[in-house]
């Protein structure tokens, strides 16, 4: 150790005279033998290392700033366009607002095929956009959708689910280089986003969709849904149709079967859709968060839908583990996001008719697409009921015949 600190030591003088890396001393062993020499070398050249570090850091910061600044400008433009779109809804000739709606659904077009309100969005002169995710392996839905229609977009995503499919529309490149931009443009160009299952039907067809959005808009709801008719397989009593003079009920809960999202609500909850399968629990999550944020959500009793199949019996549930796995997924949602018990209370039986009832006057909500003559509506609904009954009878006859044939075998 005394040799290492001696000024007269030849090794020390030689290394100080010829810095490490020179022709006279290029061996790293000398530095390792005496660490103090290396320390002295780096101290003498510290200003060089500091300058190099400052240049590197400055270049990195500048390049990073350019990227962030570009993204920020793009996001600001997007937000400005979205806000501008929200303030300039489509207007009818009489000055009434027509909400701009994007309808999204996923189907394999097996047990249920696309309904008229999905395959023909221009019915009755009412126009909205449709995105259909076909999760059949052989593109079966192409037989039922007019892909040349300018307002219908068909996307083949085999073996996927409703919620990840919706997420992918706004985040992934699906079939061309402009898919991401298309998803962002959908957000800008629409005010409301209707995310439906494939086993629902709307007796009023496209008129029902637009009227639903009108009620949600005029009731200042963050998320809403149509009520379930008496013919429906009801999962939660609170979503069942409640007769009365009111049009809207602020329930604090909206089911994941057929929610209608405002643009702000969709942008808030879209990240949660990426890895969902059944989606059980996601409705409890957005209901709980919306309530905590003092956002009103509810059921529109003025518009009814038919849920044509009980939950948990479709091939989807059989493919991904059954209803037991769906219930487990909902339990995990509650534990992960600490969803309040009040929301799950609303999901239990015995909650039919619950919620603050809102009555809107004709001045607040012009009913553009529902005929003044109620008999016409009743006749249309009755025709739909007769068709449903005939279909059910045919299905029952087919099942009886199949059972008879199997018994004979």
Coordinates of C-alpha atoms in Angstrom, one line a residue:
X1 CA 0.0 0.0 0.0
X2 CA 2.9 2.4 0.7
X3 CA 4.1 1.9 -2.8
X4 CA 0.8 2.9 -4.2
X5 CA 0.9 6.3 -2.5
X6 CA 4.6 7.1 -3.1
X7 CA 5.3 9.9 -5.5
X8 CA 8.7 8.3 -6.3
X9 CA 7.2 5.1 -7.5
X10 CA 8.3 4.5 -11.1
X11 CA 5.1 2.7 -11.9
X12 CA 3.0 5.6 -10.7
X13 CA 5.1 8.2 -12.6
X14 CA 5.0 6.2 -15.8
X15 CA 1.3 5.8 -15.7
X16 CA 0.7 9.5 -15.0
X17 CA 3.1 10.5 -17.7
X18 CA 1.6 8.2 -20.3
X19 CA -2.2 8.0 -19.9
X20 CA -4.0 4.8 -20.2
X21 CA -4.4 3.8 -23.8
X22 CA -1.2 5.3 -25.2
X23 CA 1.4 3.4 -27.1
X24 CA 3.7 3.4 -24.1
X25 CA 1.1 1.8 -21.8
X26 CA -2.0 0.2 -23.4
X27 CA -2.4 -2.6 -20.9
X28 CA -5.5 -2.6 -18.7
X29 CA -3.6 -4.8 -16.3
X30 CA -1.6 -1.8 -15.0
X31 CA -4.8 0.0 -14.2
X32 CA -6.2 -3.0 -12.5
X33 CA -3.1 -3.4 -10.4
X34 CA -3.3 0.1 -9.1
X35 CA -6.9 1.5 -9.1
X36 CA -5.7 4.9 -7.8
X37 CA -4.0 5.5 -11.2
X38 CA -7.3 4.9 -13.1
X39 CA -9.1 7.2 -10.7
X40 CA -6.5 9.9 -11.3
X41 CA -6.8 9.5 -15.0
X42 CA -10.6 9.8 -15.0
X43 CA -10.5 12.9 -12.8
X44 CA -8.1 14.6 -15.2
X45 CA -10.3 13.8 -18.2
X46 CA -13.7 14.4 -16.3
X47 CA -14.4 17.5 -18.3
X48 CA -14.2 15.5 -21.6
X49 CA -16.7 13.0 -20.2
X50 CA -19.0 15.7 -19.0
X51 CA -19.1 17.4 -22.4
X52 CA -19.8 14.1 -24.1
X53 CA -22.6 13.3 -21.7
X54 CA -24.1 16.8 -22.1
X55 CA -24.1 16.4 -25.9
X56 CA -25.7 13.0 -25.7
X57 CA -28.3 14.1 -23.2
X58 CA -29.1 17.2 -25.2
X59 CA -29.6 15.3 -28.4
X60 CA -31.8 12.7 -26.7
X61 CA -33.9 15.4 -25.1
X62 CA -34.3 17.3 -28.4
X63 CA -35.3 14.2 -30.3
X64 CA -37.7 13.2 -27.6
X65 CA -39.2 16.7 -27.5
X66 CA -39.9 16.5 -31.2
X67 CA -41.7 13.2 -30.9
X68 CA -43.8 14.4 -27.9
X69 CA -44.5 17.7 -29.5
X70 CA -45.7 16.0 -32.7
X71 CA -47.9 13.6 -30.8
X72 CA -49.2 16.5 -28.7
X73 CA -50.1 18.5 -31.7
X74 CA -51.9 15.5 -33.2
X75 CA -53.8 14.8 -30.0
X76 CA -54.7 18.5 -29.7
X77 CA -56.0 18.5 -33.2
X78 CA -58.0 15.4 -32.6
X79 CA -59.5 16.8 -29.3
X80 CA -60.3 20.0 -31.0
X81 CA -62.0 18.2 -33.9
X82 CA -63.9 16.0 -31.5
X83 CA -65.1 18.9 -29.5
X84 CA -66.0 20.8 -32.7
X85 CA -67.9 17.7 -33.8
X86 CA -69.8 17.5 -30.5
X87 CA -71.0 21.0 -30.9
X88 CA -72.1 20.7 -34.5
X89 CA -74.5 17.8 -34.7
X90 CA -76.4 17.0 -37.8
X91 CA -79.5 19.2 -38.2
X92 CA -82.8 18.5 -39.8
X93 CA -84.5 21.1 -42.0
X94 CA -86.6 22.2 -39.0
X95 CA -83.5 22.8 -36.9
X96 CA -83.8 19.7 -34.8
X97 CA -80.6 17.8 -34.0
X98 CA -80.0 14.3 -35.4
X99 CA -77.4 12.5 -33.3
X100 CA -74.5 10.9 -35.3
X101 CA -74.4 7.3 -34.3
X102 CA -71.9 4.4 -34.9
X103 CA -73.4 0.9 -34.4
X104 CA -70.9 -1.8 -33.6
X105 CA -71.6 -5.5 -33.2
X106 CA -69.9 -8.9 -33.5
X107 CA -71.6 -12.0 -34.9
X108 CA -70.9 -15.3 -36.6
X109 CA -74.2 -15.1 -38.4
X110 CA -75.2 -18.6 -37.3
X111 CA -78.1 -18.7 -34.9
X112 CA -78.9 -15.0 -35.5
X113 CA -78.4 -13.1 -38.7
X114 CA -78.1 -9.3 -39.0
X115 CA -81.4 -7.5 -38.6
X116 CA -82.7 -4.8 -41.0
X117 CA -81.5 -2.0 -38.7
X118 CA -78.0 -3.5 -39.0
X119 CA -77.9 -4.5 -42.7
X120 CA -79.8 -1.4 -44.0
X121 CA -78.9 1.7 -41.9
X122 CA -80.6 4.1 -44.4
X123 CA -84.1 2.7 -43.7
X124 CA -86.8 5.4 -43.4
X125 CA -84.2 8.0 -44.5
X126 CA -82.3 7.7 -41.3
X127 CA -78.6 7.3 -41.7
X128 CA -75.9 6.0 -39.3
X129 CA -72.7 4.0 -39.7
X130 CA -72.3 0.3 -39.0
X131 CA -69.2 -1.8 -38.2
X132 CA -69.8 -5.5 -38.2
X133 CA -67.1 -7.8 -36.8
X134 CA -67.5 -11.3 -38.2
X135 CA -65.9 -13.9 -36.0
X136 CA -67.0 -16.9 -38.1
X137 CA -64.0 -18.7 -39.6
X138 CA -65.5 -18.8 -43.1
X139 CA -66.8 -15.1 -43.4
X140 CA -70.4 -16.2 -43.1
X141 CA -71.8 -12.7 -42.5
X142 CA -70.8 -11.6 -46.0
X143 CA -74.0 -13.2 -47.2
X144 CA -76.1 -10.8 -45.1
X145 CA -74.2 -7.5 -45.4
X146 CA -73.9 -5.2 -48.3
X147 CA -70.2 -4.4 -48.1
X148 CA -70.5 -1.9 -50.9
X149 CA -72.8 0.3 -48.8
X150 CA -70.8 3.4 -47.9
X151 CA -72.0 3.4 -44.3
X152 CA -71.3 -0.3 -43.6
X153 CA -67.8 -1.6 -42.8
X154 CA -67.3 -5.3 -42.6
X155 CA -64.3 -6.6 -40.6
X156 CA -63.4 -10.3 -40.5
X157 CA -62.0 -11.2 -37.1
X158 CA -62.3 -14.9 -36.5
X159 CA -62.4 -16.3 -33.0
X160 CA -62.6 -12.9 -31.3
X161 CA -65.0 -11.3 -28.9
X162 CA -67.2 -8.2 -28.9
X163 CA -65.1 -6.1 -26.6
X164 CA -61.6 -6.8 -28.0
X165 CA -63.0 -6.3 -31.5
X166 CA -64.3 -2.8 -30.6
X167 CA -60.9 -2.0 -29.0
X168 CA -59.0 -3.1 -32.1
X169 CA -61.0 -0.8 -34.3
X170 CA -59.4 2.2 -32.6
X171 CA -56.0 0.8 -31.7
X172 CA -54.7 -1.8 -34.2
X173 CA -54.0 -2.0 -37.9
X174 CA -56.5 -4.7 -39.1
X175 CA -56.6 -4.9 -42.8
X176 CA -54.8 -1.8 -44.2
X177 CA -52.5 1.0 -43.3
X178 CA -55.3 3.4 -42.5
X179 CA -57.2 1.4 -40.0
X180 CA -55.9 3.4 -37.0
X181 CA -56.7 6.7 -38.7
X182 CA -60.1 5.3 -39.5
X183 CA -60.8 4.5 -35.9
X184 CA -59.8 7.9 -34.8
X185 CA -62.0 9.4 -37.5
X186 CA -64.9 7.4 -36.2
X187 CA -64.5 9.0 -32.8
X188 CA -64.5 12.5 -34.4
X189 CA -67.4 11.9 -36.7
X190 CA -69.9 10.4 -34.2
X191 CA -71.5 11.5 -31.0
X192 CA -72.9 8.1 -29.8
X193 CA -71.6 4.6 -30.0
X194 CA -74.1 1.7 -29.8
X195 CA -72.4 -1.6 -28.9
X196 CA -74.8 -4.4 -29.3
X197 CA -74.9 -8.2 -29.0
X198 CA -76.0 -10.3 -31.9
X199 CA -79.0 -11.7 -30.1
X200 CA -81.1 -8.5 -29.8
X201 CA -83.7 -7.0 -32.1
X202 CA -85.2 -3.5 -32.2
X203 CA -88.9 -3.5 -33.1
X204 CA -88.6 0.1 -34.3
X205 CA -85.5 -0.7 -36.4
X206 CA -83.4 2.3 -37.3
X207 CA -86.0 4.7 -35.9
X208 CA -85.5 3.1 -32.5
X209 CA -81.7 3.6 -32.6
X210 CA -81.9 7.3 -33.5
X211 CA -84.7 7.9 -31.0
X212 CA -82.6 6.1 -28.3
X213 CA -79.7 8.5 -28.9
X214 CA -82.0 11.5 -28.9
X215 CA -83.4 10.5 -25.4
X216 CA -79.9 9.9 -24.1
X217 CA -78.7 13.2 -25.5
X218 CA -81.6 15.3 -24.2
X219 CA -81.5 13.5 -20.8
X220 CA -77.8 14.4 -20.5
X221 CA -76.8 10.7 -19.9
X222 CA -73.2 9.5 -20.0
X223 CA -74.2 6.0 -20.9
X224 CA -77.7 4.6 -21.5
X225 CA -79.4 1.5 -22.9
X226 CA -82.9 0.6 -24.2
X227 CA -85.2 -1.2 -21.9
X228 CA -85.9 -4.9 -22.4
X229 CA -89.4 -5.8 -23.5
X230 CA -91.7 -8.3 -21.9
X231 CA -90.7 -10.8 -24.6
X232 CA -87.1 -10.6 -23.6
X233 CA -84.8 -12.9 -21.6
X234 CA -84.0 -10.4 -18.8
X235 CA -80.8 -10.8 -16.9
X236 CA -81.2 -7.8 -14.5
X237 CA -84.7 -6.7 -13.4
X238 CA -83.6 -3.0 -13.4
X239 CA -83.3 -3.1 -17.2
X240 CA -86.8 -4.4 -17.8
X241 CA -89.4 -2.1 -19.4
X242 CA -91.2 0.0 -16.8
X243 CA -94.5 1.6 -18.1
X244 CA -95.4 5.1 -17.2
X245 CA -95.4 8.7 -18.5
X246 CA -91.6 9.0 -18.2
X247 CA -89.2 8.2 -21.0
X248 CA -85.9 7.8 -19.0
X249 CA -84.9 6.3 -15.7
X250 CA -81.6 7.3 -14.0
X251 CA -80.7 3.9 -12.7
X252 CA -77.0 4.1 -11.9
X253 CA -76.5 0.9 -13.9
X254 CA -76.3 0.0 -17.6
X255 CA -75.9 -3.6 -18.7
X256 CA -73.2 -4.7 -21.2
X257 CA -75.8 -6.2 -23.6
X258 CA -76.6 -3.1 -25.6
X259 CA -75.0 0.1 -24.1
X260 CA -75.1 3.4 -25.9
X261 CA -71.9 5.4 -25.1
X262 CA -71.3 9.0 -25.4
X263 CA -68.0 9.9 -27.0
X264 CA -66.4 10.8 -23.7
X265 CA -67.6 7.6 -22.0
X266 CA -66.3 5.4 -24.8
X267 CA -62.9 7.1 -24.7
X268 CA -62.7 6.6 -20.9
X269 CA -63.6 2.9 -20.8
X270 CA -62.1 1.8 -24.1
X271 CA -58.8 0.6 -22.6
X272 CA -60.6 -1.9 -20.4
X273 CA -62.0 -3.7 -23.5
X274 CA -58.7 -5.1 -24.8
X275 CA -58.5 -8.4 -22.9
X276 CA -62.2 -9.1 -22.1
X277 CA -63.9 -12.4 -23.2
X278 CA -67.4 -12.6 -21.8
X279 CA -67.4 -9.0 -20.5
X280 CA -69.1 -9.9 -17.3
X281 CA -68.2 -7.3 -14.8
X282 CA -67.3 -4.5 -17.2
X283 CA -70.8 -3.1 -16.9
X284 CA -70.4 -3.0 -13.1
X285 CA -67.1 -1.2 -13.6
X286 CA -68.4 1.6 -15.9
X287 CA -71.5 2.0 -13.7
X288 CA -69.5 2.4 -10.6
X289 CA -67.0 4.8 -12.1
X290 CA -69.7 6.9 -13.7
X291 CA -71.6 7.2 -10.5
X292 CA -68.4 8.2 -8.6
X293 CA -67.8 10.9 -11.2
X294 CA -71.4 12.2 -10.9
X295 CA -72.2 11.1 -14.4
X296 CA -75.8 10.1 -15.0
X297 CA -76.4 6.7 -16.6
X298 CA -79.8 5.0 -17.1
X299 CA -82.4 3.1 -19.0
X300 CA -84.6 4.5 -21.8
X301 CA -88.1 3.0 -21.3
X302 CA -89.3 4.9 -24.4
X303 CA -87.3 2.5 -26.6
X304 CA -87.5 -1.3 -26.1
X305 CA -85.5 -4.1 -27.5
X306 CA -86.0 -7.9 -27.6
X307 CA -83.3 -10.1 -26.1
X308 CA -83.9 -13.3 -27.9
X309 CA -81.7 -15.7 -25.9
X310 CA -80.9 -16.2 -22.3
X311 CA -77.3 -15.4 -21.3
X312 CA -74.9 -18.3 -20.9
X313 CA -76.3 -20.7 -23.5
X314 CA -74.5 -19.5 -26.7
X315 CA -71.7 -21.2 -28.4
X316 CA -69.4 -18.4 -27.2
X317 CA -69.8 -19.5 -23.6
X318 CA -69.2 -23.1 -24.5
X319 CA -66.0 -22.1 -26.4
X320 CA -64.5 -20.0 -23.6
X321 CA -65.3 -22.0 -20.5
X322 CA -69.0 -21.7 -19.8
X323 CA -71.0 -19.4 -17.5
X324 CA -68.9 -20.4 -14.5
X325 CA -65.9 -18.7 -16.0
X326 CA -68.0 -15.6 -16.8
X327 CA -69.1 -15.4 -13.2
X328 CA -65.5 -15.8 -12.1
X329 CA -64.5 -13.0 -14.4
X330 CA -67.1 -10.7 -12.8
X331 CA -65.9 -11.6 -9.3
X332 CA -62.3 -10.7 -10.4
X333 CA -63.5 -7.4 -11.8
X334 CA -65.0 -6.5 -8.4
X335 CA -61.9 -7.4 -6.5
X336 CA -59.4 -5.8 -8.9
X337 CA -61.2 -2.4 -9.3
X338 CA -62.9 -2.4 -5.9
X339 CA -66.4 -1.9 -7.3
X340 CA -68.9 -0.8 -4.7
X341 CA -71.5 -3.3 -3.4
X342 CA -74.3 -0.8 -4.3
X343 CA -73.7 -1.6 -8.0
X344 CA -74.0 -5.3 -7.5
X345 CA -77.2 -4.7 -5.5
X346 CA -78.7 -3.0 -8.5
X347 CA -77.8 -6.1 -10.6
X348 CA -79.9 -8.4 -8.3
X349 CA -83.5 -9.4 -8.8
X350 CA -86.2 -7.2 -7.3
X351 CA -85.0 -3.9 -8.7
X352 CA -87.5 -3.5 -11.5
X353 CA -88.7 0.1 -12.0
X354 CA -86.0 1.5 -9.7
X355 CA -84.4 4.8 -10.7
X356 CA -85.3 8.5 -10.9
X357 CA -87.9 8.9 -13.7
X358 CA -87.5 11.8 -16.2
X359 CA -90.3 13.1 -18.3
X360 CA -89.2 15.1 -21.3
X361 CA -91.6 17.5 -23.1
X362 CA -92.0 17.6 -26.9
X363 CA -90.0 20.9 -26.9
X364 CA -87.1 19.2 -25.2
X365 CA -87.2 16.2 -27.4
X366 CA -88.8 16.3 -30.9
X367 CA -89.8 12.8 -31.8
X368 CA -88.9 12.9 -35.5
X369 CA -89.1 9.3 -36.4
X370 CA -92.1 7.9 -34.4
X371 CA -95.4 8.3 -36.1
X372 CA -98.0 10.4 -34.4
X373 CA -100.6 7.6 -34.9
X374 CA -99.9 5.1 -32.1
X375 CA -101.9 2.5 -34.0
X376 CA -99.2 2.4 -36.6
X377 CA -96.6 1.6 -34.0
X378 CA -98.8 -1.0 -32.4
X379 CA -99.4 -2.6 -35.7
X380 CA -95.7 -2.7 -36.5
X381 CA -95.0 -4.2 -33.1
X382 CA -97.7 -6.7 -33.4
X383 CA -96.4 -7.8 -36.8
X384 CA -93.0 -8.2 -35.3
X385 CA -94.5 -10.3 -32.4
X386 CA -96.3 -12.5 -34.9
X387 CA -93.1 -13.1 -36.8
X388 CA -91.2 -13.9 -33.7
X389 CA -94.0 -16.3 -32.6
X390 CA -94.0 -18.0 -36.0
X391 CA -90.2 -18.4 -35.8
X392 CA -90.4 -19.8 -32.4
X393 CA -93.1 -22.3 -33.4
X394 CA -91.0 -23.3 -36.4
X395 CA -87.9 -23.8 -34.2
X396 CA -89.9 -25.9 -31.7
X397 CA -91.3 -28.1 -34.5
X398 CA -87.8 -28.6 -35.8
X399 CA -86.6 -29.5 -32.3
X400 CA -89.5 -32.0 -31.8
X401 CA -88.8 -33.6 -35.2
X402 CA -85.1 -33.9 -34.4
X403 CA -85.9 -35.5 -31.0
X404 CA -88.3 -37.9 -32.6
X405 CA -85.8 -38.9 -35.2
X406 CA -83.1 -39.4 -32.6
X407 CA -85.5 -41.5 -30.5
X408 CA -86.4 -43.7 -33.5
X409 CA -82.7 -44.2 -34.1

